[in-house]
Amino acid sequence: MRFQTPQFIGIEDKILGPLTLKQFIYLAGSAGSVALLDVIFPRLVALMLGAPIVIFGCMLAFYKYNGKPFIVFVESAFQFFFSAKLYLWKKTEKKIQAQKKSEDVNVADVFVPRLSDSKLKDLAWSLDIHDITQETRDKKSI
């Protein structure tokens, strides 16, 4: 049993004549903006303000920058301009603040435990025995 595999999944469907839905929305939005400007402002001012809007709408609908839709470029530009930036070459010097001196502690008051020779030998012996028992367990498991 053979199934057909879709071949052109990256291509958008032409919905309104030769235009895709996105292209139609971009063009309709720019035309609506110009119509709104024509109602609000005098005709000459509306044409001057509307020309860049129409050009931007046409670029969104048809222009591809580096093989990608223009909207990807616009999104990347907004992300670049409005996101936080980390400049590694512009390191700011941190202000060095003097630490507050703690109260002087008398050395005689500090308790330091000391190991006697017998305790040290006991610890060394227990570590040696632990290593030997670990080795014998490993040999038995093999």
GROMACS .gro file of N, CA and C in nm:
model
  426
    1MET      N    1   0.085  -0.117   0.000
    1MET     CA    2   0.000   0.000   0.000
    1MET      C    3   0.089   0.124   0.000
    2ARG      N    4   0.068   0.212  -0.093
    2ARG     CA    5   0.150   0.331  -0.106
    2ARG      C    6   0.070   0.454  -0.064
    3PHE      N    7   0.138   0.539   0.010
    3PHE     CA    8   0.075   0.663   0.052
    3PHE      C    9   0.146   0.779  -0.018
    4GLN      N   10   0.070   0.878  -0.054
    4GLN     CA   11   0.131   0.995  -0.116
    4GLN      C   12   0.188   1.086  -0.008
    5THR      N   13   0.308   1.132  -0.032
    5THR     CA   14   0.374   1.222   0.060
    5THR      C   15   0.362   1.364   0.006
    6PRO      N   16   0.325   1.459   0.090
    6PRO     CA   17   0.318   1.597   0.041
    6PRO      C   18   0.456   1.645  -0.002
    7GLN      N   19   0.465   1.706  -0.118
    7GLN     CA   20   0.594   1.746  -0.173
    7GLN      C   21   0.630   1.890  -0.139
    8PHE      N   22   0.535   1.979  -0.147
    8PHE     CA   23   0.564   2.121  -0.132
    8PHE      C   24   0.497   2.175  -0.006
    9ILE      N   25   0.542   2.131   0.110
    9ILE     CA   26   0.477   2.175   0.234
    9ILE      C   27   0.524   2.314   0.275
   10GLY      N   28   0.634   2.364   0.217
   10GLY     CA   29   0.683   2.497   0.250
   10GLY      C   30   0.619   2.606   0.168
   11ILE      N   31   0.538   2.570   0.071
   11ILE     CA   32   0.474   2.668  -0.017
   11ILE      C   33   0.333   2.695   0.033
   12GLU      N   34   0.301   2.823   0.050
   12GLU     CA   35   0.168   2.859   0.100
   12GLU      C   36   0.067   2.854  -0.015
   13ASP      N   37  -0.057   2.825   0.018
   13ASP     CA   38  -0.163   2.817  -0.082
   13ASP      C   39  -0.205   2.957  -0.126
   14LYS      N   40  -0.233   2.969  -0.254
   14LYS     CA   41  -0.286   3.095  -0.309
   14LYS      C   42  -0.436   3.095  -0.284
   15ILE      N   43  -0.480   3.184  -0.197
   15ILE     CA   44  -0.620   3.184  -0.157
   15ILE      C   45  -0.700   3.289  -0.234
   16LEU      N   46  -0.647   3.409  -0.242
   16LEU     CA   47  -0.720   3.518  -0.307
   16LEU      C   48  -0.648   3.555  -0.437
   17GLY      N   49  -0.682   3.489  -0.546
   17GLY     CA   50  -0.618   3.514  -0.675
   17GLY      C   51  -0.473   3.470  -0.668
   18PRO      N   52  -0.380   3.558  -0.708
   18PRO     CA   53  -0.238   3.521  -0.702
   18PRO      C   54  -0.175   3.547  -0.566
   19LEU      N   55  -0.254   3.586  -0.466
   19LEU     CA   56  -0.202   3.624  -0.335
   19LEU      C   57  -0.231   3.517  -0.230
   20THR      N   58  -0.136   3.500  -0.140
   20THR     CA   59  -0.162   3.414  -0.025
   20THR      C   60  -0.240   3.496   0.078
   21LEU      N   61  -0.284   3.431   0.182
   21LEU     CA   62  -0.362   3.501   0.285
   21LEU      C   63  -0.278   3.608   0.354
   22LYS      N   64  -0.151   3.575   0.385
   22LYS     CA   65  -0.064   3.673   0.451
   22LYS      C   66  -0.042   3.795   0.362
   23GLN      N   67  -0.014   3.772   0.234
   23GLN     CA   68   0.007   3.883   0.143
   23GLN      C   69  -0.117   3.972   0.135
   24PHE      N   70  -0.233   3.910   0.128
   24PHE     CA   71  -0.357   3.987   0.121
   24PHE      C   72  -0.377   4.070   0.248
   25ILE      N   73  -0.347   4.012   0.364
   25ILE     CA   74  -0.364   4.085   0.490
   25ILE      C   75  -0.268   4.203   0.497
   26TYR      N   76  -0.141   4.185   0.454
   26TYR     CA   77  -0.045   4.295   0.455
   26TYR      C   78  -0.091   4.408   0.363
   27LEU      N   79  -0.136   4.373   0.242
   27LEU     CA   80  -0.179   4.476   0.147
   27LEU      C   81  -0.309   4.543   0.193
   28ALA      N   82  -0.402   4.466   0.246
   28ALA     CA   83  -0.528   4.523   0.294
   28ALA      C   84  -0.503   4.614   0.414
   29GLY      N   85  -0.411   4.575   0.502
   29GLY     CA   86  -0.379   4.659   0.618
   29GLY      C   87  -0.316   4.790   0.577
   30SER      N   88  -0.225   4.786   0.481
   30SER     CA   89  -0.163   4.912   0.437
   30SER      C   90  -0.264   5.000   0.363
   31ALA      N   91  -0.350   4.938   0.282
   31ALA     CA   92  -0.453   5.017   0.211
   31ALA      C   93  -0.552   5.077   0.310
   32GLY      N   94  -0.590   5.002   0.412
   32GLY     CA   95  -0.680   5.054   0.514
   32GLY      C   96  -0.618   5.168   0.592
   33SER      N   97  -0.488   5.158   0.620
   33SER     CA   98  -0.420   5.266   0.692
   33SER      C   99  -0.417   5.393   0.609
   34VAL      N  100  -0.392   5.378   0.478
   34VAL     CA  101  -0.390   5.496   0.391
   34VAL      C  102  -0.530   5.555   0.380
   35ALA      N  103  -0.633   5.472   0.373
   35ALA     CA  104  -0.770   5.523   0.367
   35ALA      C  105  -0.805   5.598   0.495
   36LEU      N  106  -0.760   5.548   0.609
   36LEU     CA  107  -0.784   5.617   0.737
   36LEU      C  108  -0.711   5.751   0.740
   37LEU      N  109  -0.587   5.754   0.689
   37LEU     CA  110  -0.514   5.880   0.683
   37LEU      C  111  -0.584   5.980   0.591
   38ASP      N  112  -0.643   5.930   0.482
   38ASP     CA  113  -0.713   6.018   0.388
   38ASP      C  114  -0.836   6.082   0.453
   39VAL      N  115  -0.899   6.010   0.543
   39VAL     CA  116  -1.016   6.066   0.613
   39VAL      C  117  -0.972   6.169   0.717
   40ILE      N  118  -0.862   6.142   0.785
   40ILE     CA  119  -0.819   6.229   0.896
   40ILE      C  120  -0.748   6.355   0.844
   41PHE      N  121  -0.657   6.340   0.749
   41PHE     CA  122  -0.574   6.451   0.702
   41PHE      C  123  -0.619   6.497   0.563
   42PRO      N  124  -0.572   6.614   0.521
   42PRO     CA  125  -0.597   6.655   0.382
   42PRO      C  126  -0.529   6.558   0.284
   43ARG      N  127  -0.575   6.560   0.161
   43ARG     CA  128  -0.530   6.460   0.063
   43ARG      C  129  -0.378   6.462   0.044
   44LEU      N  130  -0.315   6.576   0.033
   44LEU     CA  131  -0.171   6.585   0.009
   44LEU      C  132  -0.092   6.528   0.127
   45VAL      N  133  -0.133   6.564   0.247
   45VAL     CA  134  -0.064   6.513   0.367
   45VAL      C  135  -0.086   6.362   0.379
   46ALA      N  136  -0.206   6.315   0.348
   46ALA     CA  137  -0.236   6.172   0.355
   46ALA      C  138  -0.152   6.094   0.255
   47LEU      N  139  -0.131   6.150   0.136
   47LEU     CA  140  -0.048   6.082   0.036
   47LEU      C  141   0.098   6.078   0.079
   48MET      N  142   0.145   6.186   0.140
   48MET     CA  143   0.285   6.189   0.186
   48MET      C  144   0.307   6.092   0.302
   49LEU      N  145   0.211   6.083   0.391
   49LEU     CA  146   0.223   5.988   0.503
   49LEU      C  147   0.192   5.845   0.460
   50GLY      N  148   0.108   5.831   0.359
   50GLY     CA  149   0.065   5.698   0.317
   50GLY      C  150   0.164   5.627   0.227
   51ALA      N  151   0.248   5.702   0.156
   51ALA     CA  152   0.344   5.639   0.064
   51ALA      C  153   0.439   5.542   0.137
   52PRO      N  154   0.500   5.582   0.249
   52PRO     CA  155   0.586   5.485   0.320
   52PRO      C  156   0.507   5.364   0.373
   53ILE      N  157   0.383   5.386   0.410
   53ILE     CA  158   0.301   5.275   0.461
   53ILE      C  159   0.273   5.176   0.350
   54VAL      N  160   0.242   5.226   0.230
   54VAL     CA  161   0.216   5.137   0.116
   54VAL      C  162   0.343   5.063   0.077
   55ILE      N  163   0.457   5.133   0.077
   55ILE     CA  164   0.584   5.067   0.043
   55ILE      C  165   0.616   4.959   0.146
   56PHE      N  166   0.595   4.989   0.273
   56PHE     CA  167   0.621   4.889   0.377
   56PHE      C  168   0.527   4.769   0.363
   57GLY      N  169   0.401   4.793   0.332
   57GLY     CA  170   0.306   4.683   0.312
   57GLY      C  171   0.344   4.596   0.194
   58CYS      N  172   0.388   4.660   0.084
   58CYS     CA  173   0.432   4.583  -0.034
   58CYS      C  174   0.558   4.503  -0.003
   59MET      N  175   0.648   4.562   0.075
   59MET     CA  176   0.770   4.488   0.113
   59MET      C  177   0.734   4.368   0.200
   60LEU      N  178   0.642   4.386   0.293
   60LEU     CA  179   0.599   4.273   0.376
   60LEU      C  180   0.535   4.164   0.292
   61ALA      N  181   0.461   4.203   0.189
   61ALA     CA  182   0.389   4.106   0.109
   61ALA      C  183   0.479   4.034   0.009
   62PHE      N  184   0.572   4.106  -0.056
   62PHE     CA  185   0.642   4.047  -0.170
   62PHE      C  186   0.793   4.036  -0.156
   63TYR      N  187   0.858   4.123  -0.081
   63TYR     CA  188   1.004   4.128  -0.078
   63TYR      C  189   1.062   4.018   0.010
   64LYS      N  190   1.169   3.955  -0.039
   64LYS     CA  191   1.240   3.854   0.039
   64LYS      C  192   1.382   3.902   0.061
   65TYR      N  193   1.424   3.903   0.186
   65TYR     CA  194   1.559   3.945   0.222
   65TYR      C  195   1.638   3.821   0.259
   66ASN      N  196   1.746   3.795   0.186
   66ASN     CA  197   1.828   3.674   0.204
   66ASN      C  198   1.745   3.546   0.192
   67GLY      N  199   1.648   3.546   0.103
   67GLY     CA  200   1.567   3.427   0.079
   67GLY      C  201   1.460   3.403   0.183
   68LYS      N  202   1.444   3.494   0.277
   68LYS     CA  203   1.341   3.479   0.381
   68LYS      C  204   1.242   3.594   0.368
   69PRO      N  205   1.119   3.575   0.413
   69PRO     CA  206   1.021   3.685   0.407
   69PRO      C  207   1.070   3.806   0.485
   70PHE      N  208   1.028   3.924   0.441
   70PHE     CA  209   1.072   4.049   0.501
   70PHE      C  210   1.028   4.061   0.646
   71ILE      N  211   0.919   3.997   0.683
   71ILE     CA  212   0.870   4.005   0.821
   71ILE      C  213   0.970   3.943   0.918
   72VAL      N  214   1.045   3.842   0.873
   72VAL     CA  215   1.148   3.781   0.958
   72VAL      C  216   1.258   3.883   0.987
   73PHE      N  217   1.296   3.961   0.885
   73PHE     CA  218   1.395   4.066   0.904
   73PHE      C  219   1.344   4.173   1.001
   74VAL      N  220   1.219   4.211   0.987
   74VAL     CA  221   1.161   4.314   1.075
   74VAL      C  222   1.156   4.263   1.219
   75GLU      N  223   1.115   4.138   1.238
   75GLU     CA  224   1.111   4.081   1.373
   75GLU      C  225   1.250   4.076   1.435
   76SER      N  226   1.350   4.036   1.356
   76SER     CA  227   1.487   4.030   1.406
   76SER      C  228   1.539   4.169   1.442
   77ALA      N  229   1.504   4.269   1.362
   77ALA     CA  230   1.547   4.406   1.391
   77ALA      C  231   1.487   4.455   1.522
   78PHE      N  232   1.357   4.432   1.543
   78PHE     CA  233   1.293   4.471   1.669
   78PHE      C  234   1.357   4.399   1.787
   79GLN      N  235   1.383   4.271   1.771
   79GLN     CA  236   1.443   4.194   1.879
   79GLN      C  237   1.582   4.248   1.911
   80PHE      N  238   1.659   4.285   1.810
   80PHE     CA  239   1.793   4.337   1.833
   80PHE      C  240   1.789   4.472   1.904
   81PHE      N  241   1.702   4.561   1.857
   81PHE     CA  242   1.700   4.696   1.913
   81PHE      C  243   1.642   4.703   2.053
   82PHE      N  244   1.551   4.614   2.087
   82PHE     CA  245   1.482   4.625   2.215
   82PHE      C  246   1.524   4.519   2.317
   83SER      N  247   1.621   4.435   2.286
   83SER     CA  248   1.666   4.336   2.384
   83SER      C  249   1.792   4.386   2.452
   84ALA      N  250   1.822   4.326   2.565
   84ALA     CA  251   1.942   4.363   2.640
   84ALA      C  252   2.064   4.309   2.566
   85LYS      N  253   2.171   4.387   2.568
   85LYS     CA  254   2.292   4.348   2.497
   85LYS      C  255   2.406   4.332   2.597
   86LEU      N  256   2.494   4.239   2.567
   86LEU     CA  257   2.611   4.214   2.651
   86LEU      C  258   2.735   4.246   2.568
   87TYR      N  259   2.804   4.352   2.603
   87TYR     CA  260   2.927   4.389   2.534
   87TYR      C  261   3.045   4.340   2.617
   88LEU      N  262   3.117   4.243   2.564
   88LEU     CA  263   3.228   4.187   2.639
   88LEU      C  264   3.347   4.283   2.644
   89TRP      N  265   3.360   4.371   2.545
   89TRP     CA  266   3.474   4.461   2.542
   89TRP      C  267   3.450   4.588   2.621
   90LYS      N  268   3.330   4.609   2.669
   90LYS     CA  269   3.299   4.727   2.749
   90LYS      C  270   3.276   4.687   2.894
   91LYS      N  271   3.379   4.636   2.953
   91LYS     CA  272   3.364   4.592   3.092
   91LYS      C  273   3.364   4.714   3.184
   92THR      N  274   3.272   4.714   3.275
   92THR     CA  275   3.266   4.823   3.372
   92THR      C  276   3.346   4.782   3.495
   93GLU      N  277   3.416   4.879   3.547
   93GLU     CA  278   3.496   4.850   3.665
   93GLU      C  279   3.405   4.847   3.787
   94LYS      N  280   3.423   4.746   3.865
   94LYS     CA  281   3.344   4.735   3.987
   94LYS      C  282   3.411   4.816   4.097
   95LYS      N  283   3.330   4.887   4.170
   95LYS     CA  284   3.383   4.966   4.280
   95LYS      C  285   3.425   4.875   4.393
   96ILE      N  286   3.546   4.896   4.439
   96ILE     CA  287   3.597   4.815   4.549
   96ILE      C  288   3.557   4.884   4.679
   97GLN      N  289   3.487   4.809   4.760
   97GLN     CA  290   3.443   4.864   4.887
   97GLN      C  291   3.523   4.798   4.999
   98ALA      N  292   3.561   4.879   5.093
   98ALA     CA  293   3.635   4.826   5.206
   98ALA      C  294   3.542   4.743   5.292
   99GLN      N  295   3.590   4.628   5.332
   99GLN     CA  296   3.509   4.542   5.417
   99GLN      C  297   3.515   4.592   5.560
  100LYS      N  298   3.406   4.574   5.628
  100LYS     CA  299   3.403   4.614   5.768
  100LYS      C  300   3.489   4.517   5.847
  101LYS      N  301   3.568   4.574   5.936
  101LYS     CA  302   3.653   4.489   6.018
  101LYS      C  303   3.569   4.422   6.125
  102SER      N  304   3.588   4.293   6.135
  102SER     CA  305   3.518   4.222   6.241
  102SER      C  306   3.593   4.243   6.372
  103GLU      N  307   3.525   4.211   6.476
  103GLU     CA  308   3.587   4.229   6.606
  103GLU      C  309   3.710   4.138   6.617
  104ASP      N  310   3.814   4.191   6.677
  104ASP     CA  311   3.935   4.111   6.694
  104ASP      C  312   3.905   3.994   6.787
  105VAL      N  313   3.942   3.877   6.741
  105VAL     CA  314   3.919   3.756   6.819
  105VAL      C  315   4.052   3.712   6.879
  106ASN      N  316   4.048   3.683   7.003
  106ASN     CA  317   4.168   3.637   7.071
  106ASN      C  318   4.199   3.495   7.025
  107VAL      N  319   4.322   3.472   6.989
  107VAL     CA  320   4.363   3.342   6.937
  107VAL      C  321   4.345   3.233   7.043
  108ALA      N  322   4.359   3.268   7.165
  108ALA     CA  323   4.346   3.169   7.272
  108ALA      C  324   4.201   3.123   7.288
  109ASP      N  325   4.104   3.207   7.245
  109ASP     CA  326   3.963   3.171   7.259
  109ASP      C  327   3.915   3.073   7.152
  110VAL      N  328   3.987   3.064   7.042
  110VAL     CA  329   3.944   2.978   6.931
  110VAL      C  330   3.982   2.834   6.963
  111PHE      N  331   3.884   2.744   6.951
  111PHE     CA  332   3.908   2.603   6.981
  111PHE      C  333   3.949   2.532   6.852
  112VAL      N  334   4.065   2.472   6.852
  112VAL     CA  335   4.112   2.394   6.739
  112VAL      C  336   4.136   2.253   6.790
  113PRO      N  337   4.058   2.156   6.740
  113PRO     CA  338   4.079   2.019   6.788
  113PRO      C  339   4.211   1.964   6.735
  114ARG      N  340   4.278   1.892   6.820
  114ARG     CA  341   4.406   1.832   6.781
  114ARG      C  342   4.393   1.682   6.785
  115LEU      N  343   4.455   1.620   6.691
  115LEU     CA  344   4.456   1.475   6.688
  115LEU      C  345   4.583   1.424   6.755
  116SER      N  346   4.566   1.334   6.844
  116SER     CA  347   4.684   1.275   6.906
  116SER      C  348   4.743   1.172   6.811
  117ASP      N  349   4.861   1.126   6.841
  117ASP     CA  350   4.927   1.028   6.754
  117ASP      C  351   4.846   0.900   6.747
  118SER      N  352   4.787   0.859   6.858
  118SER     CA  353   4.711   0.734   6.857
  118SER      C  354   4.584   0.746   6.772
  119LYS      N  355   4.517   0.860   6.778
  119LYS     CA  356   4.398   0.877   6.695
  119LYS      C  357   4.435   0.882   6.548
  120LEU      N  358   4.547   0.946   6.517
  120LEU     CA  359   4.593   0.953   6.379
  120LEU      C  360   4.624   0.814   6.326
  121LYS      N  361   4.688   0.732   6.407
  121LYS     CA  362   4.719   0.595   6.366
  121LYS      C  363   4.591   0.514   6.348
  122ASP      N  364   4.493   0.537   6.436
  122ASP     CA  365   4.365   0.465   6.424
  122ASP      C  366   4.294   0.500   6.293
  123LEU      N  367   4.295   0.628   6.259
  123LEU     CA  368   4.232   0.669   6.134
  123LEU      C  369   4.303   0.610   6.014
  124ALA      N  370   4.435   0.613   6.014
  124ALA     CA  371   4.511   0.557   5.903
  124ALA      C  372   4.485   0.408   5.891
  125TRP      N  373   4.479   0.337   6.003
  125TRP     CA  374   4.455   0.192   6.001
  125TRP      C  375   4.315   0.162   5.948
  126SER      N  376   4.215   0.242   5.991
  126SER     CA  377   4.078   0.216   5.945
  126SER      C  378   4.066   0.243   5.794
  127LEU      N  379   4.136   0.343   5.745
  127LEU     CA  380   4.133   0.368   5.601
  127LEU      C  381   4.200   0.255   5.524
  128ASP      N  382   4.311   0.206   5.576
  128ASP     CA  383   4.380   0.095   5.509
  128ASP      C  384   4.292  -0.029   5.507
  129ILE      N  385   4.227  -0.059   5.617
  129ILE     CA  386   4.140  -0.176   5.625
  129ILE      C  387   4.022  -0.159   5.531
  130HIS      N  388   3.967  -0.039   5.526
  130HIS     CA  389   3.853  -0.013   5.437
  130HIS      C  390   3.893  -0.037   5.292
  131ASP      N  391   4.014   0.008   5.254
  131ASP     CA  392   4.060  -0.014   5.117
  131ASP      C  393   4.077  -0.162   5.087
  132ILE      N  394   4.130  -0.237   5.181
  132ILE     CA  395   4.153  -0.381   5.159
  132ILE      C  396   4.020  -0.454   5.148
  133THR      N  397   3.925  -0.420   5.235
  133THR     CA  398   3.795  -0.488   5.228
  133THR      C  399   3.721  -0.453   5.099
  134GLN      N  400   3.738  -0.332   5.052
  134GLN     CA  401   3.675  -0.292   4.926
  134GLN      C  402   3.734  -0.370   4.810
  135GLU      N  403   3.867  -0.391   4.811
  135GLU     CA  404   3.931  -0.466   4.703
  135GLU      C  405   3.885  -0.611   4.702
  136THR      N  406   3.870  -0.671   4.821
  136THR     CA  407   3.827  -0.811   4.825
  136THR      C  408   3.683  -0.825   4.778
  137ARG      N  409   3.598  -0.729   4.808
  137ARG     CA  410   3.460  -0.733   4.759
  137ARG      C  411   3.456  -0.724   4.607
  138ASP      N  412   3.541  -0.636   4.553
  138ASP     CA  413   3.544  -0.621   4.407
  138ASP      C  414   3.591  -0.749   4.340
  139LYS      N  415   3.689  -0.817   4.400
  139LYS     CA  416   3.740  -0.941   4.341
  139LYS      C  417   3.635  -1.051   4.347
  140LYS      N  418   3.557  -1.056   4.455
  140LYS     CA  419   3.454  -1.159   4.468
  140LYS      C  420   3.341  -1.138   4.368
  141SER      N  421   3.309  -1.014   4.339
  141SER     CA  422   3.198  -0.988   4.247
  141SER      C  423   3.236  -1.018   4.102
  142ILE      N  424   3.364  -1.022   4.074
  142ILE     CA  425   3.408  -1.053   3.936
  142ILE      C  426   3.406  -1.198   3.916
   0.00000   0.00000   0.00000
